[in-house]
Coordinates of C-alpha atoms in Angstrom, one line a residue:
Chain C
M26 CA 1.9 -12.3 -58.4
F27 CA 0.1 -9.9 -56.1
I28 CA -3.2 -10.1 -54.4
G29 CA -5.5 -7.0 -54.4
V30 CA -8.5 -6.9 -52.0
D31 CA -11.4 -4.3 -52.4
I32 CA -13.6 -4.3 -49.3
G33 CA -17.0 -2.8 -50.0
G34 CA -20.2 -2.4 -47.9
T35 CA -21.9 -5.5 -49.4
S36 CA -19.1 -7.7 -50.9
I37 CA -15.3 -8.2 -50.7
K38 CA -13.6 -8.6 -54.1
V39 CA -10.2 -10.3 -54.4
G40 CA -8.0 -10.4 -57.5
L41 CA -4.7 -11.7 -58.7
V42 CA -2.7 -8.9 -60.2
S43 CA 0.5 -9.0 -62.2
K44 CA 3.5 -6.7 -61.7
S45 CA 2.4 -4.8 -64.7
G46 CA -1.0 -4.2 -63.1
S47 CA -3.1 -6.6 -65.2
L48 CA -5.9 -8.4 -63.5
K49 CA -5.5 -12.2 -64.0
A50 CA -8.4 -13.5 -61.9
K51 CA -11.2 -12.0 -59.8
E52 CA -13.7 -13.4 -57.3
S53 CA -15.9 -12.0 -54.5
F54 CA -17.9 -13.1 -51.5
P55 CA -20.7 -11.3 -49.7
V56 CA -20.3 -9.3 -46.4
V57 CA -22.7 -10.9 -43.9
K58 CA -24.4 -8.2 -41.9
G59 CA -24.0 -8.6 -38.1
E60 CA -21.1 -11.1 -38.5
D61 CA -18.2 -10.7 -36.0
Q62 CA -15.6 -8.4 -37.7
K63 CA -12.8 -10.7 -36.9
V64 CA -14.6 -13.7 -38.5
T65 CA -15.1 -11.7 -41.7
I66 CA -11.4 -10.9 -42.0
E67 CA -10.5 -14.6 -41.2
K68 CA -12.9 -15.6 -44.0
L69 CA -11.0 -13.2 -46.3
G70 CA -7.8 -14.9 -45.4
D71 CA -9.2 -18.3 -46.4
F72 CA -10.8 -16.9 -49.5
I73 CA -7.4 -15.5 -50.6
L74 CA -5.8 -18.9 -50.1
C75 CA -8.6 -20.6 -52.1
L76 CA -8.2 -18.1 -55.0
A77 CA -4.5 -18.7 -55.1
K78 CA -5.0 -22.5 -55.1
E79 CA -7.7 -22.4 -57.8
N80 CA -5.1 -20.5 -59.9
K81 CA -2.4 -23.0 -59.2
L82 CA -0.4 -20.5 -57.1
N83 CA 1.6 -21.5 -54.1
V84 CA 1.5 -19.2 -51.1
S85 CA 5.3 -18.7 -51.6
E86 CA 4.5 -17.2 -55.0
I87 CA 2.2 -14.5 -53.5
E88 CA 4.6 -11.5 -53.3
G89 CA 2.2 -9.5 -51.2
I90 CA -1.4 -8.7 -50.3
G91 CA -2.8 -5.2 -50.5
I92 CA -6.2 -4.2 -49.1
G93 CA -8.5 -1.2 -49.7
C94 CA -11.0 -0.7 -46.9
P95 CA -13.6 2.1 -46.4
G96 CA -13.3 4.2 -43.2
A97 CA -10.5 5.5 -41.1
I98 CA -7.5 3.3 -41.7
N99 CA -4.2 3.5 -40.0
S100 CA -1.9 2.4 -42.8
E101 CA 1.2 2.4 -40.6
K102 CA -0.3 0.1 -38.0
G103 CA -2.4 -1.9 -40.5
T104 CA -5.6 -1.4 -38.7
C105 CA -9.2 -0.4 -39.5
D106 CA -9.7 2.1 -36.7
S107 CA -13.3 2.9 -37.6
S108 CA -15.6 2.0 -40.6
P109 CA -19.1 3.3 -40.0
N110 CA -20.5 1.5 -43.1
L111 CA -19.2 -1.9 -42.0
K112 CA -19.6 -1.2 -38.3
W113 CA -15.9 -2.2 -37.8
S114 CA -13.6 -0.6 -35.2
S115 CA -10.1 -1.2 -33.9
L116 CA -9.7 -4.2 -36.2
P117 CA -6.1 -5.4 -36.8
V118 CA -6.7 -6.4 -40.4
V119 CA -3.1 -6.8 -41.5
D120 CA -2.1 -9.0 -38.5
I121 CA -5.1 -11.3 -39.0
I122 CA -4.4 -11.7 -42.7
K123 CA -0.6 -12.3 -42.1
N124 CA -1.4 -15.0 -39.5
K125 CA -4.1 -16.6 -41.6
T126 CA -2.2 -16.7 -44.9
G127 CA 1.5 -16.8 -43.9
V128 CA 2.2 -14.0 -46.4
R129 CA 4.6 -11.5 -44.9
K130 CA 4.0 -8.4 -47.0
V131 CA 0.4 -7.2 -46.2
R132 CA -0.7 -3.6 -46.4
I133 CA -4.0 -1.8 -46.0
S134 CA -5.2 1.7 -46.9
N135 CA -8.4 3.6 -47.4
D136 CA -10.5 2.3 -50.4
A137 CA -10.7 5.6 -52.2
N138 CA -7.0 6.3 -51.8
V139 CA -6.2 2.8 -53.1
A140 CA -8.4 3.3 -56.2
A141 CA -6.5 6.6 -56.8
L142 CA -3.2 4.7 -56.7
G143 CA -4.5 2.1 -59.2
E144 CA -5.6 4.8 -61.7
A145 CA -2.4 6.7 -61.2
L146 CA 0.0 3.8 -61.7
F147 CA -1.9 1.6 -64.1
G148 CA -4.9 3.5 -65.4
A149 CA -5.6 6.9 -66.9
G150 CA -2.7 8.5 -64.9
K151 CA 0.1 6.2 -65.8
K152 CA 1.9 8.7 -68.0
Y153 CA 1.9 11.3 -65.2
N154 CA 4.0 11.7 -62.1
S155 CA 1.3 13.2 -59.8
S156 CA -2.4 13.0 -60.1
I157 CA -5.6 13.4 -58.1
F158 CA -8.5 11.0 -58.6
I159 CA -12.0 12.3 -57.9
T160 CA -15.0 10.0 -58.1
L161 CA -18.4 11.6 -58.7
G162 CA -20.9 9.2 -57.3
T163 CA -23.5 9.3 -54.4
G164 CA -20.7 11.2 -52.7
V165 CA -17.4 12.6 -53.8
G166 CA -14.3 10.5 -52.9
G167 CA -10.8 10.2 -54.2
G168 CA -7.2 10.3 -53.4
V169 CA -3.9 12.0 -54.2
V170 CA -0.7 10.5 -55.7
I171 CA 2.5 12.6 -55.6
D172 CA 5.7 11.3 -57.3
R173 CA 3.9 8.0 -58.0
K174 CA 3.4 7.5 -54.2
L175 CA 0.1 7.6 -52.3
F176 CA -0.3 10.7 -50.2
E177 CA -2.5 10.0 -47.3
G178 CA -2.0 12.8 -44.8
N179 CA -1.2 12.3 -41.2
E180 CA -2.0 8.8 -39.8
G181 CA -3.2 7.9 -43.3
K182 CA -6.5 9.6 -42.7
G183 CA -6.3 12.7 -44.9
T184 CA -7.4 13.6 -48.4
E185 CA -11.1 13.6 -47.6
I186 CA -11.6 15.2 -50.9
G187 CA -15.4 15.5 -50.8
H188 CA -15.4 17.3 -47.4
S189 CA -13.9 20.7 -48.1
V190 CA -16.4 23.6 -48.0
I191 CA -16.6 25.5 -51.2
V192 CA -19.7 27.5 -50.3
V193 CA -19.7 28.6 -46.7
G194 CA -23.2 28.2 -45.3
G195 CA -24.3 26.4 -48.5
E196 CA -26.1 23.1 -49.1
P197 CA -26.1 20.7 -46.1
C198 CA -23.7 17.8 -46.3
G199 CA -23.8 14.4 -44.7
C200 CA -20.7 15.2 -42.6
G201 CA -22.6 17.9 -40.6
R202 CA -21.1 20.9 -42.4
K203 CA -22.7 23.1 -45.0
G204 CA -21.4 23.7 -48.5
C205 CA -19.0 20.8 -49.0
F206 CA -17.6 20.0 -52.4
E207 CA -19.5 16.8 -52.2
A208 CA -22.8 18.7 -51.8
Y209 CA -22.2 20.4 -55.2
A210 CA -20.1 17.9 -57.3
S211 CA -21.6 14.5 -56.5
A212 CA -24.2 12.8 -58.8
T213 CA -26.7 13.4 -55.9
A214 CA -26.0 17.1 -56.1
L215 CA -26.4 17.1 -59.9
I216 CA -29.8 15.4 -59.6
R217 CA -30.9 17.9 -56.9
L218 CA -29.8 20.8 -59.1
T219 CA -31.5 19.3 -62.2
K220 CA -34.8 19.0 -60.3
E221 CA -34.6 22.5 -58.9
V222 CA -34.1 24.0 -62.4
M223 CA -36.9 21.7 -63.9
K224 CA -39.4 23.0 -61.3
K225 CA -38.6 26.6 -62.4
N226 CA -38.8 25.6 -66.1
P227 CA -42.0 23.6 -66.8
K228 CA -41.3 23.8 -70.6
S229 CA -37.8 22.4 -70.4
Y230 CA -36.9 19.4 -72.7
M231 CA -35.8 17.8 -69.5
W232 CA -39.4 17.1 -68.6
H233 CA -39.8 15.3 -72.0
Y234 CA -36.6 13.3 -71.3
V235 CA -38.0 11.9 -68.1
H236 CA -41.5 11.4 -69.5
G237 CA -43.0 14.0 -67.2
D238 CA -41.9 12.1 -64.1
I239 CA -39.4 14.1 -61.9
D240 CA -38.6 10.9 -60.0
Q241 CA -36.9 9.6 -63.1
V242 CA -34.3 12.3 -63.1
D243 CA -30.7 10.9 -62.9
G244 CA -27.2 12.1 -63.6
K245 CA -27.8 12.0 -67.4
T246 CA -31.0 14.0 -67.6
A247 CA -29.4 17.5 -67.8
F248 CA -26.4 16.5 -69.8
E249 CA -28.4 14.6 -72.5
S250 CA -31.1 17.3 -72.6
S251 CA -28.4 20.0 -73.0
K252 CA -27.2 18.2 -76.2
A253 CA -30.7 19.0 -77.6
M254 CA -29.8 22.7 -76.8
D255 CA -32.4 22.9 -74.0
K256 CA -31.6 26.2 -72.3
A257 CA -32.5 25.1 -68.8
A258 CA -30.5 21.9 -69.2
L259 CA -27.5 24.0 -70.3
E260 CA -27.9 26.1 -67.2
V261 CA -27.7 23.0 -65.0
V262 CA -24.7 21.6 -66.9
D263 CA -22.8 25.0 -66.7
T264 CA -23.6 25.4 -63.0
Y265 CA -22.6 21.9 -62.1
C266 CA -19.3 22.1 -64.1
M267 CA -18.5 25.5 -62.5
Y268 CA -18.8 24.0 -59.0
L269 CA -16.8 20.9 -60.0
A270 CA -14.1 23.0 -61.6
E271 CA -13.8 25.3 -58.5
G272 CA -13.2 22.3 -56.3
M273 CA -10.6 21.0 -58.8
L274 CA -8.8 24.3 -58.9
N275 CA -8.7 24.2 -55.1
Y276 CA -6.9 20.9 -55.2
M277 CA -4.6 22.0 -58.0
N278 CA -3.4 24.9 -55.8
I279 CA -2.8 22.5 -52.9
F280 CA -1.2 19.6 -54.6
R281 CA -0.1 20.8 -58.1
P282 CA -0.9 17.5 -59.9
N283 CA -0.1 16.9 -63.5
A284 CA -3.5 15.3 -64.0
I285 CA -6.9 15.1 -62.5
I286 CA -8.7 11.8 -63.1
L287 CA -12.5 11.8 -62.9
G288 CA -14.4 8.6 -62.1
G289 CA -18.0 7.7 -61.5
G290 CA -21.1 7.5 -63.7
I291 CA -21.1 11.2 -64.7
C292 CA -17.8 10.5 -66.5
G293 CA -19.8 8.7 -69.2
Q294 CA -20.1 12.2 -70.7
K295 CA -16.4 12.1 -71.5
E296 CA -15.2 15.1 -73.6
Y297 CA -18.5 16.7 -73.3
L298 CA -17.7 17.0 -69.6
T299 CA -13.9 17.5 -69.7
S300 CA -13.9 20.1 -72.4
R301 CA -16.1 22.3 -70.2
L302 CA -14.0 21.7 -67.1
E303 CA -10.8 22.4 -69.1
K304 CA -12.1 25.8 -70.3
Y305 CA -13.0 26.9 -66.8
V306 CA -9.8 25.6 -65.2
R307 CA -7.5 27.2 -67.7
S308 CA -9.2 30.6 -67.2
Y309 CA -8.6 30.5 -63.4
H310 CA -5.5 28.5 -63.1
F311 CA -3.7 30.4 -60.4
G312 CA -0.1 30.3 -59.5
F313 CA 3.1 31.3 -61.0
K314 CA 3.6 30.8 -64.6
S315 CA 5.9 27.9 -64.0
C316 CA 3.4 25.7 -62.2
P317 CA 2.6 22.4 -63.9
E318 CA -0.1 22.2 -66.5
V319 CA -3.0 19.9 -65.5
E320 CA -4.7 17.4 -67.8
I321 CA -8.2 16.4 -67.1
L322 CA -8.8 12.7 -67.7
I323 CA -11.5 10.1 -67.4
A324 CA -10.7 7.1 -65.3
S325 CA -10.0 3.9 -67.3
L326 CA -9.9 1.0 -64.8
G327 CA -13.6 1.2 -63.9
N328 CA -14.6 -1.1 -61.0
D329 CA -11.2 -2.8 -61.0
A330 CA -9.3 0.3 -59.8
G331 CA -9.8 -0.8 -56.2
I332 CA -8.4 -4.3 -56.7
I333 CA -5.5 -3.2 -58.9
G334 CA -4.7 -0.2 -56.6
A335 CA -4.8 -2.4 -53.6
A336 CA -2.3 -4.8 -55.2
S337 CA -0.1 -1.9 -56.1
L338 CA 0.2 -1.1 -52.4
V339 CA 2.6 -4.1 -52.0
M340 CA 4.5 -3.8 -55.3
Chain R
M2 CA 26.3 25.1 -37.1
F3 CA 23.7 25.8 -39.8
I4 CA 22.9 28.8 -41.9
G5 CA 19.3 29.9 -42.5
V6 CA 18.5 32.5 -45.2
D7 CA 15.1 34.3 -45.4
I8 CA 14.7 36.1 -48.7
G9 CA 12.1 38.9 -48.6
G10 CA 11.0 41.5 -51.0
T11 CA 13.1 44.3 -49.5
S12 CA 15.9 42.5 -47.5
I13 CA 17.6 39.2 -47.2
K14 CA 18.1 38.0 -43.6
V15 CA 20.9 35.5 -42.8
G16 CA 21.3 33.7 -39.4
L17 CA 23.4 31.1 -37.7
V18 CA 21.3 28.4 -36.2
S19 CA 22.3 25.6 -33.8
K20 CA 21.2 22.0 -34.1
S21 CA 18.6 22.7 -31.4
G22 CA 17.1 25.5 -33.5
S23 CA 18.4 28.5 -31.5
L24 CA 19.4 31.6 -33.4
K25 CA 23.0 32.5 -32.5
A26 CA 23.5 35.5 -34.8
K27 CA 21.4 37.4 -37.4
E28 CA 22.2 40.0 -40.0
S29 CA 20.6 41.3 -43.2
F30 CA 21.3 43.3 -46.3
P31 CA 18.9 45.1 -48.6
V32 CA 17.6 43.8 -52.0
V33 CA 18.5 46.4 -54.6
K34 CA 15.7 47.0 -57.0
G35 CA 16.6 46.3 -60.6
E36 CA 19.9 44.5 -59.7
D37 CA 20.8 41.5 -61.8
Q38 CA 19.3 38.4 -60.1
K39 CA 22.5 36.5 -60.3
V40 CA 24.5 39.3 -58.7
T41 CA 22.0 39.4 -55.8
I42 CA 22.6 35.7 -55.1
E43 CA 26.3 36.0 -55.4
K44 CA 26.2 38.8 -52.9
L45 CA 24.2 36.5 -50.6
G46 CA 27.1 34.0 -50.9
D47 CA 29.6 36.6 -49.9
F48 CA 27.4 37.8 -47.1
I49 CA 27.1 34.2 -45.7
L50 CA 30.9 33.9 -45.7
C51 CA 31.3 37.2 -43.9
L52 CA 28.7 36.3 -41.2
A53 CA 30.5 33.1 -40.6
K54 CA 33.9 34.8 -40.4
E55 CA 32.5 37.5 -38.0
N56 CA 31.4 34.7 -35.8
K57 CA 34.7 32.9 -35.9
L58 CA 33.3 30.0 -37.9
N59 CA 35.3 28.2 -40.6
V60 CA 33.5 27.2 -43.8
S61 CA 34.1 23.6 -42.9
E62 CA 32.1 24.1 -39.7
I63 CA 29.0 25.2 -41.7
E64 CA 27.0 21.9 -41.9
G65 CA 24.6 23.3 -44.4
I66 CA 22.8 26.3 -45.9
G67 CA 19.0 26.4 -46.1
I68 CA 17.1 29.1 -48.0
G69 CA 13.5 30.3 -47.9
C70 CA 12.5 32.2 -51.0
P71 CA 9.1 33.7 -52.1
G72 CA 7.6 32.4 -55.4
A73 CA 7.6 29.1 -57.3
I74 CA 10.6 27.2 -56.1
N75 CA 11.7 23.8 -57.4
S76 CA 13.2 22.4 -54.3
E77 CA 14.5 19.3 -56.1
K78 CA 16.4 21.2 -58.7
G79 CA 17.3 24.0 -56.2
T80 CA 15.9 26.7 -58.5
C81 CA 13.7 29.8 -58.1
D82 CA 11.5 29.2 -61.2
S83 CA 9.5 32.4 -60.8
S84 CA 9.2 35.0 -58.1
P85 CA 6.9 37.9 -59.2
N86 CA 7.8 40.1 -56.2
L87 CA 11.5 39.9 -56.8
K88 CA 11.2 39.7 -60.6
W89 CA 13.4 36.6 -60.6
S90 CA 13.0 33.7 -63.0
S91 CA 14.9 30.4 -63.8
L92 CA 17.5 31.3 -61.2
P93 CA 19.7 28.4 -60.0
V94 CA 20.1 29.7 -56.5
V95 CA 21.5 26.5 -54.9
D96 CA 24.2 26.0 -57.5
I97 CA 25.3 29.6 -57.2
I98 CA 25.5 29.4 -53.4
K99 CA 27.4 26.1 -53.6
N100 CA 29.9 27.5 -56.0
K101 CA 30.3 30.8 -54.1
T102 CA 30.7 29.3 -50.6
G103 CA 32.1 25.8 -51.1
V104 CA 29.4 24.4 -48.8
R105 CA 28.1 21.2 -50.2
K106 CA 24.7 20.9 -48.5
V107 CA 22.5 23.7 -49.8
R108 CA 18.7 23.6 -50.1
I109 CA 15.9 26.0 -51.0
S110 CA 12.2 26.0 -50.5
N111 CA 9.2 28.4 -50.6
D112 CA 9.4 31.0 -47.8
A113 CA 6.0 30.2 -46.3
N114 CA 6.7 26.5 -46.3
V115 CA 10.1 27.1 -44.6
A116 CA 8.5 29.2 -41.9
A117 CA 5.9 26.4 -41.3
L118 CA 8.8 23.9 -40.9
G119 CA 10.5 26.3 -38.4
E120 CA 7.3 26.6 -36.3
A121 CA 6.7 22.8 -36.5
L122 CA 10.2 21.7 -35.5
F123 CA 11.3 24.4 -33.1
G124 CA 8.3 26.7 -32.4
A125 CA 4.7 26.2 -31.3
G126 CA 4.4 22.9 -33.0
K127 CA 7.5 21.1 -31.6
K128 CA 5.4 18.7 -29.5
Y129 CA 3.4 17.6 -32.5
N130 CA 4.0 15.2 -35.3
S131 CA 2.1 17.0 -38.0
S132 CA 1.0 20.6 -38.2
I133 CA -0.3 23.3 -40.5
F134 CA 1.0 26.9 -40.2
I135 CA -1.3 29.6 -41.4
T136 CA -0.2 33.3 -41.4
L137 CA -2.9 35.9 -41.3
G138 CA -1.4 39.0 -42.8
T139 CA -1.9 41.1 -45.9
G140 CA -2.6 37.8 -47.5
V141 CA -2.9 34.2 -46.2
G142 CA 0.1 32.0 -46.5
G143 CA 1.5 28.9 -44.8
G144 CA 2.7 25.4 -45.1
V145 CA 2.2 21.8 -44.1
V146 CA 4.4 19.5 -42.1
I147 CA 3.5 15.8 -41.9
D148 CA 5.5 13.4 -39.8
R149 CA 8.0 16.2 -39.1
K150 CA 8.7 16.6 -42.8
L151 CA 7.7 19.5 -45.0
F152 CA 4.9 18.5 -47.5
E153 CA 5.3 20.7 -50.6
G154 CA 3.1 19.0 -53.2
N155 CA 4.3 18.1 -56.6
E156 CA 7.4 20.0 -57.8
G157 CA 7.5 21.7 -54.4
K158 CA 4.8 24.1 -55.6
G159 CA 1.7 23.1 -53.6
T160 CA 0.1 24.1 -50.4
E161 CA -1.0 27.5 -51.6
I162 CA -3.1 27.7 -48.5
G163 CA -4.6 31.1 -49.1
H164 CA -5.9 30.2 -52.6
S165 CA -8.7 27.7 -52.0
V166 CA -12.2 29.0 -52.7
I167 CA -14.5 28.8 -49.7
V168 CA -17.2 31.0 -51.1
V169 CA -17.8 30.3 -54.8
G170 CA -18.5 33.6 -56.5
G171 CA -17.5 35.5 -53.4
E172 CA -15.1 38.4 -52.7
P173 CA -12.5 38.9 -55.4
C174 CA -9.0 37.6 -54.7
G175 CA -5.7 38.9 -56.1
C176 CA -5.2 35.5 -57.8
G177 CA -8.0 36.1 -60.2
R178 CA -10.6 33.8 -58.6
K179 CA -13.5 34.8 -56.3
G180 CA -14.0 33.7 -52.8
C181 CA -10.6 32.5 -51.8
F182 CA -9.8 31.7 -48.1
E183 CA -7.3 34.7 -48.3
A184 CA -10.2 37.0 -49.3
Y185 CA -12.0 36.1 -46.0
A186 CA -9.2 35.2 -43.5
S187 CA -6.5 37.8 -44.1
A188 CA -6.0 40.9 -42.0
T189 CA -7.0 42.8 -45.2
A190 CA -10.3 40.9 -45.2
L191 CA -10.9 41.6 -41.5
I192 CA -10.4 45.3 -42.1
R193 CA -12.8 45.2 -45.1
L194 CA -15.4 43.4 -43.0
T195 CA -14.9 45.8 -40.1
K196 CA -15.5 48.9 -42.4
E197 CA -18.6 47.3 -43.9
V198 CA -20.2 46.6 -40.6
M199 CA -19.2 50.1 -39.2
K200 CA -20.9 51.8 -42.2
K201 CA -24.1 49.9 -41.3
N202 CA -23.8 50.7 -37.6
P203 CA -23.0 54.5 -37.1
K204 CA -23.4 54.1 -33.3
S205 CA -21.0 51.3 -32.9
Y206 CA -18.2 51.7 -30.4
M207 CA -15.8 50.9 -33.3
W208 CA -16.3 54.5 -34.5
H209 CA -15.1 55.7 -31.1
Y210 CA -12.2 53.4 -31.2
V211 CA -10.9 54.9 -34.4
H212 CA -11.8 58.5 -33.3
G213 CA -14.4 58.7 -36.0
D214 CA -11.9 58.1 -38.8
I215 CA -12.7 55.0 -40.8
D216 CA -9.2 55.1 -42.4
Q217 CA -7.8 54.3 -39.0
V218 CA -9.4 50.8 -39.0
D219 CA -6.9 48.0 -38.5
G220 CA -6.9 44.4 -37.5
K221 CA -7.4 45.3 -33.9
T222 CA -10.5 47.6 -34.3
A223 CA -13.2 44.9 -34.2
F224 CA -11.5 42.6 -31.7
E225 CA -10.8 45.4 -29.1
S226 CA -14.2 47.0 -29.5
S227 CA -15.9 43.6 -29.1
K228 CA -14.2 43.3 -25.6
A229 CA -16.2 46.4 -24.7
M230 CA -19.3 44.2 -25.7
D231 CA -20.0 46.3 -28.8
K232 CA -22.6 44.3 -30.7
A233 CA -21.5 45.3 -34.2
A234 CA -17.9 44.5 -33.3
L235 CA -18.9 41.1 -31.9
E236 CA -20.7 40.5 -35.3
V237 CA -17.4 41.2 -37.1
V238 CA -15.4 39.0 -34.8
D239 CA -17.8 36.1 -35.1
T240 CA -18.1 36.3 -38.9
Y241 CA -14.3 36.6 -39.3
C242 CA -13.7 33.6 -36.9
M243 CA -16.4 31.6 -38.7
Y244 CA -14.7 32.0 -42.1
L245 CA -11.2 31.3 -40.7
A246 CA -12.5 28.2 -38.9
E247 CA -14.2 26.9 -42.1
G248 CA -10.9 27.1 -43.9
M249 CA -9.1 25.4 -41.0
L250 CA -11.7 22.6 -41.1
N251 CA -11.1 22.1 -44.8
Y252 CA -7.3 21.7 -44.2
M253 CA -8.0 19.4 -41.2
N254 CA -10.0 17.1 -43.5
I255 CA -7.2 17.1 -46.1
F256 CA -4.1 16.8 -44.0
R257 CA -5.3 15.6 -40.5
P258 CA -2.8 17.6 -38.6
N259 CA -2.3 17.4 -34.8
A260 CA -2.0 21.1 -34.6
I261 CA -2.9 24.3 -36.5
I262 CA -0.4 27.1 -35.8
L263 CA -1.6 30.7 -36.5
G264 CA 0.8 33.5 -37.2
G265 CA 0.5 37.2 -38.2
G266 CA -0.6 40.3 -36.4
I267 CA -4.2 39.1 -35.6
C268 CA -2.7 36.4 -33.4
G269 CA -1.9 39.1 -30.8
Q270 CA -5.5 38.3 -29.7
K271 CA -4.2 34.9 -28.4
E272 CA -6.9 32.9 -26.5
Y273 CA -9.5 35.5 -27.3
L274 CA -9.1 34.3 -30.9
T275 CA -8.2 30.6 -30.4
S276 CA -11.0 29.9 -28.0
R277 CA -13.6 31.1 -30.5
L278 CA -11.9 29.0 -33.3
E279 CA -11.7 25.9 -31.1
K280 CA -15.4 26.1 -30.3
Y281 CA -16.4 26.3 -33.9
V282 CA -13.9 23.7 -35.1
R283 CA -15.0 21.1 -32.4
S284 CA -18.6 21.5 -33.4
Y285 CA -17.9 20.7 -37.1
H286 CA -14.9 18.4 -36.8
F287 CA -15.8 15.8 -39.4
G288 CA -14.4 12.5 -39.9
F289 CA -14.4 9.2 -38.2
K290 CA -14.2 9.3 -34.4
S291 CA -10.7 8.0 -34.6
C292 CA -9.2 11.0 -36.5
P293 CA -6.6 13.0 -34.6
E294 CA -7.7 15.8 -32.3
V295 CA -6.4 19.2 -33.4
E296 CA -4.9 21.8 -31.1
I297 CA -5.1 25.5 -32.2
L298 CA -1.9 27.3 -31.3
I299 CA -0.3 30.7 -31.7
A300 CA 3.1 30.9 -33.5
S301 CA 6.0 31.4 -31.2
L302 CA 9.1 32.2 -33.4
G303 CA 7.8 35.5 -34.7
N304 CA 9.9 36.9 -37.6
D305 CA 12.7 34.4 -36.9
A306 CA 10.5 31.4 -38.2
G307 CA 11.8 31.9 -41.7
I308 CA 15.5 31.8 -40.8
I309 CA 15.2 29.0 -38.3
G310 CA 13.0 27.0 -40.7
A311 CA 15.4 27.6 -43.6
A312 CA 18.3 26.2 -41.5
S313 CA 16.2 23.2 -40.5
L314 CA 15.9 22.3 -44.3
V315 CA 19.5 21.1 -44.0
M316 CA 19.5 19.5 -40.6

């Protein structure tokens, strides 16, 4: 049995995962703000031992512990070099967990990369050799799997998928640049675009959808209103899908995946979203005729991708 | 001793390369238009044997043959799947060369990727673990080396560095999309931009530089005129460097290289170019504080990067 750990900004989730990627048990504990970083990781070690015990598992039966952590992770050295959200730095996570648990095989990687590995090996991408996972949330994150192995770039710090500029001088991004993919393809960007178009179209059905309150706009407003054939809503959906597809095409030309897996709330739109993206992507699919075809898929592991992906780091 | 082969649109260059990456001998033969693709590769096999013989080298002393070839190359299968320039397709290059020469270790990869490997291991990048090579010519090509190994993406067909859109809906690109990095950072793009700005500035020194003939504009016009403090020329240089730096920042966030190596004619500008790029890149270097610093370097192997890089495929 394998342990998968998904470290988040507010809680740390720990799960027991089988060789075939199925989640056998899952528990979590809160991250205490201001707590010494080393203490938090030692707590995690204890928590792993408790979870194993509760599930009648000896330490010797734990084949490995994999950890997904936000921030800049050095996966070779097993350290969290810097995690702005958690306010961690130069933290030897792997060594602490090894010492605390006695388990020898412990690995760590960036949380988004780990989720990409989970979806690639045991989720939507399991039929494909190489895939890119893109989550459309508050920001845009994700990871790249080539030949069923995680590709992390130099020092394990690459594939910052949200932070490639697709519109030089465009919308400001949290990273300090302007025009990042994240600033056009995140749920936040969709909401911004929806509001912009609503303000220009006071008769749009979108106003009806939010009961006249623009603060109620969310990632569904434009998509759902476009299904009622509202022209302004269709404009939002088409524009959003165009930007998303342009970013996807960029990564197709860089990595040549067999599949792109989309995650995040917007993916509730399923085929209504993917059919639009497919049409755009097929029209502009560059490259020589013998480059791999790319399937556009919806993530299937949901919130468990992180735990399952983390466990698969040590399989 | 190793053999490096650099296949181009008009000629095929073959060189003898030592373990330390120095080029001991080099010869070439022309590509005959319309010739059967298999015949061309068989000729290459004979040419390799002749070059070895001329240099008093037995076949048994050839430790390997590495080949760089334009187009979509399957480096695992050793085939050229499609090369529009050469009009080759489904060509088992490696098998033909193995049969013809009797040398067992034969490998092939994309020509731009191979040049990147040459610069990384034996050229400007030799002090660095991971580097990206970007050539600024008629188009924009290049390759990625991570941990001193070539990164080619899935099926060896990735890292199409010129074909990532940085301006959605921007300048048309030969690949069918609009706004590619190539359409802003190539020498062709620099010339287009120079002409546009000249037309708006009839008193610019750039007109003097080209003796009043806009058809004489080349990749040097704006750079050299800007050294005479011509305002319009400085505008061209700043705009060009900004687009180039934005593309470089994108690849920094994806691959986290320790160095970016620039090749192509524009690099004759040396520090005049790199100092501008460094300034821009340092201002917008995203990522966590612990991400690697990136040096911006000028390629040092010139036209031999392809041969030396090809040979290093089999070292």
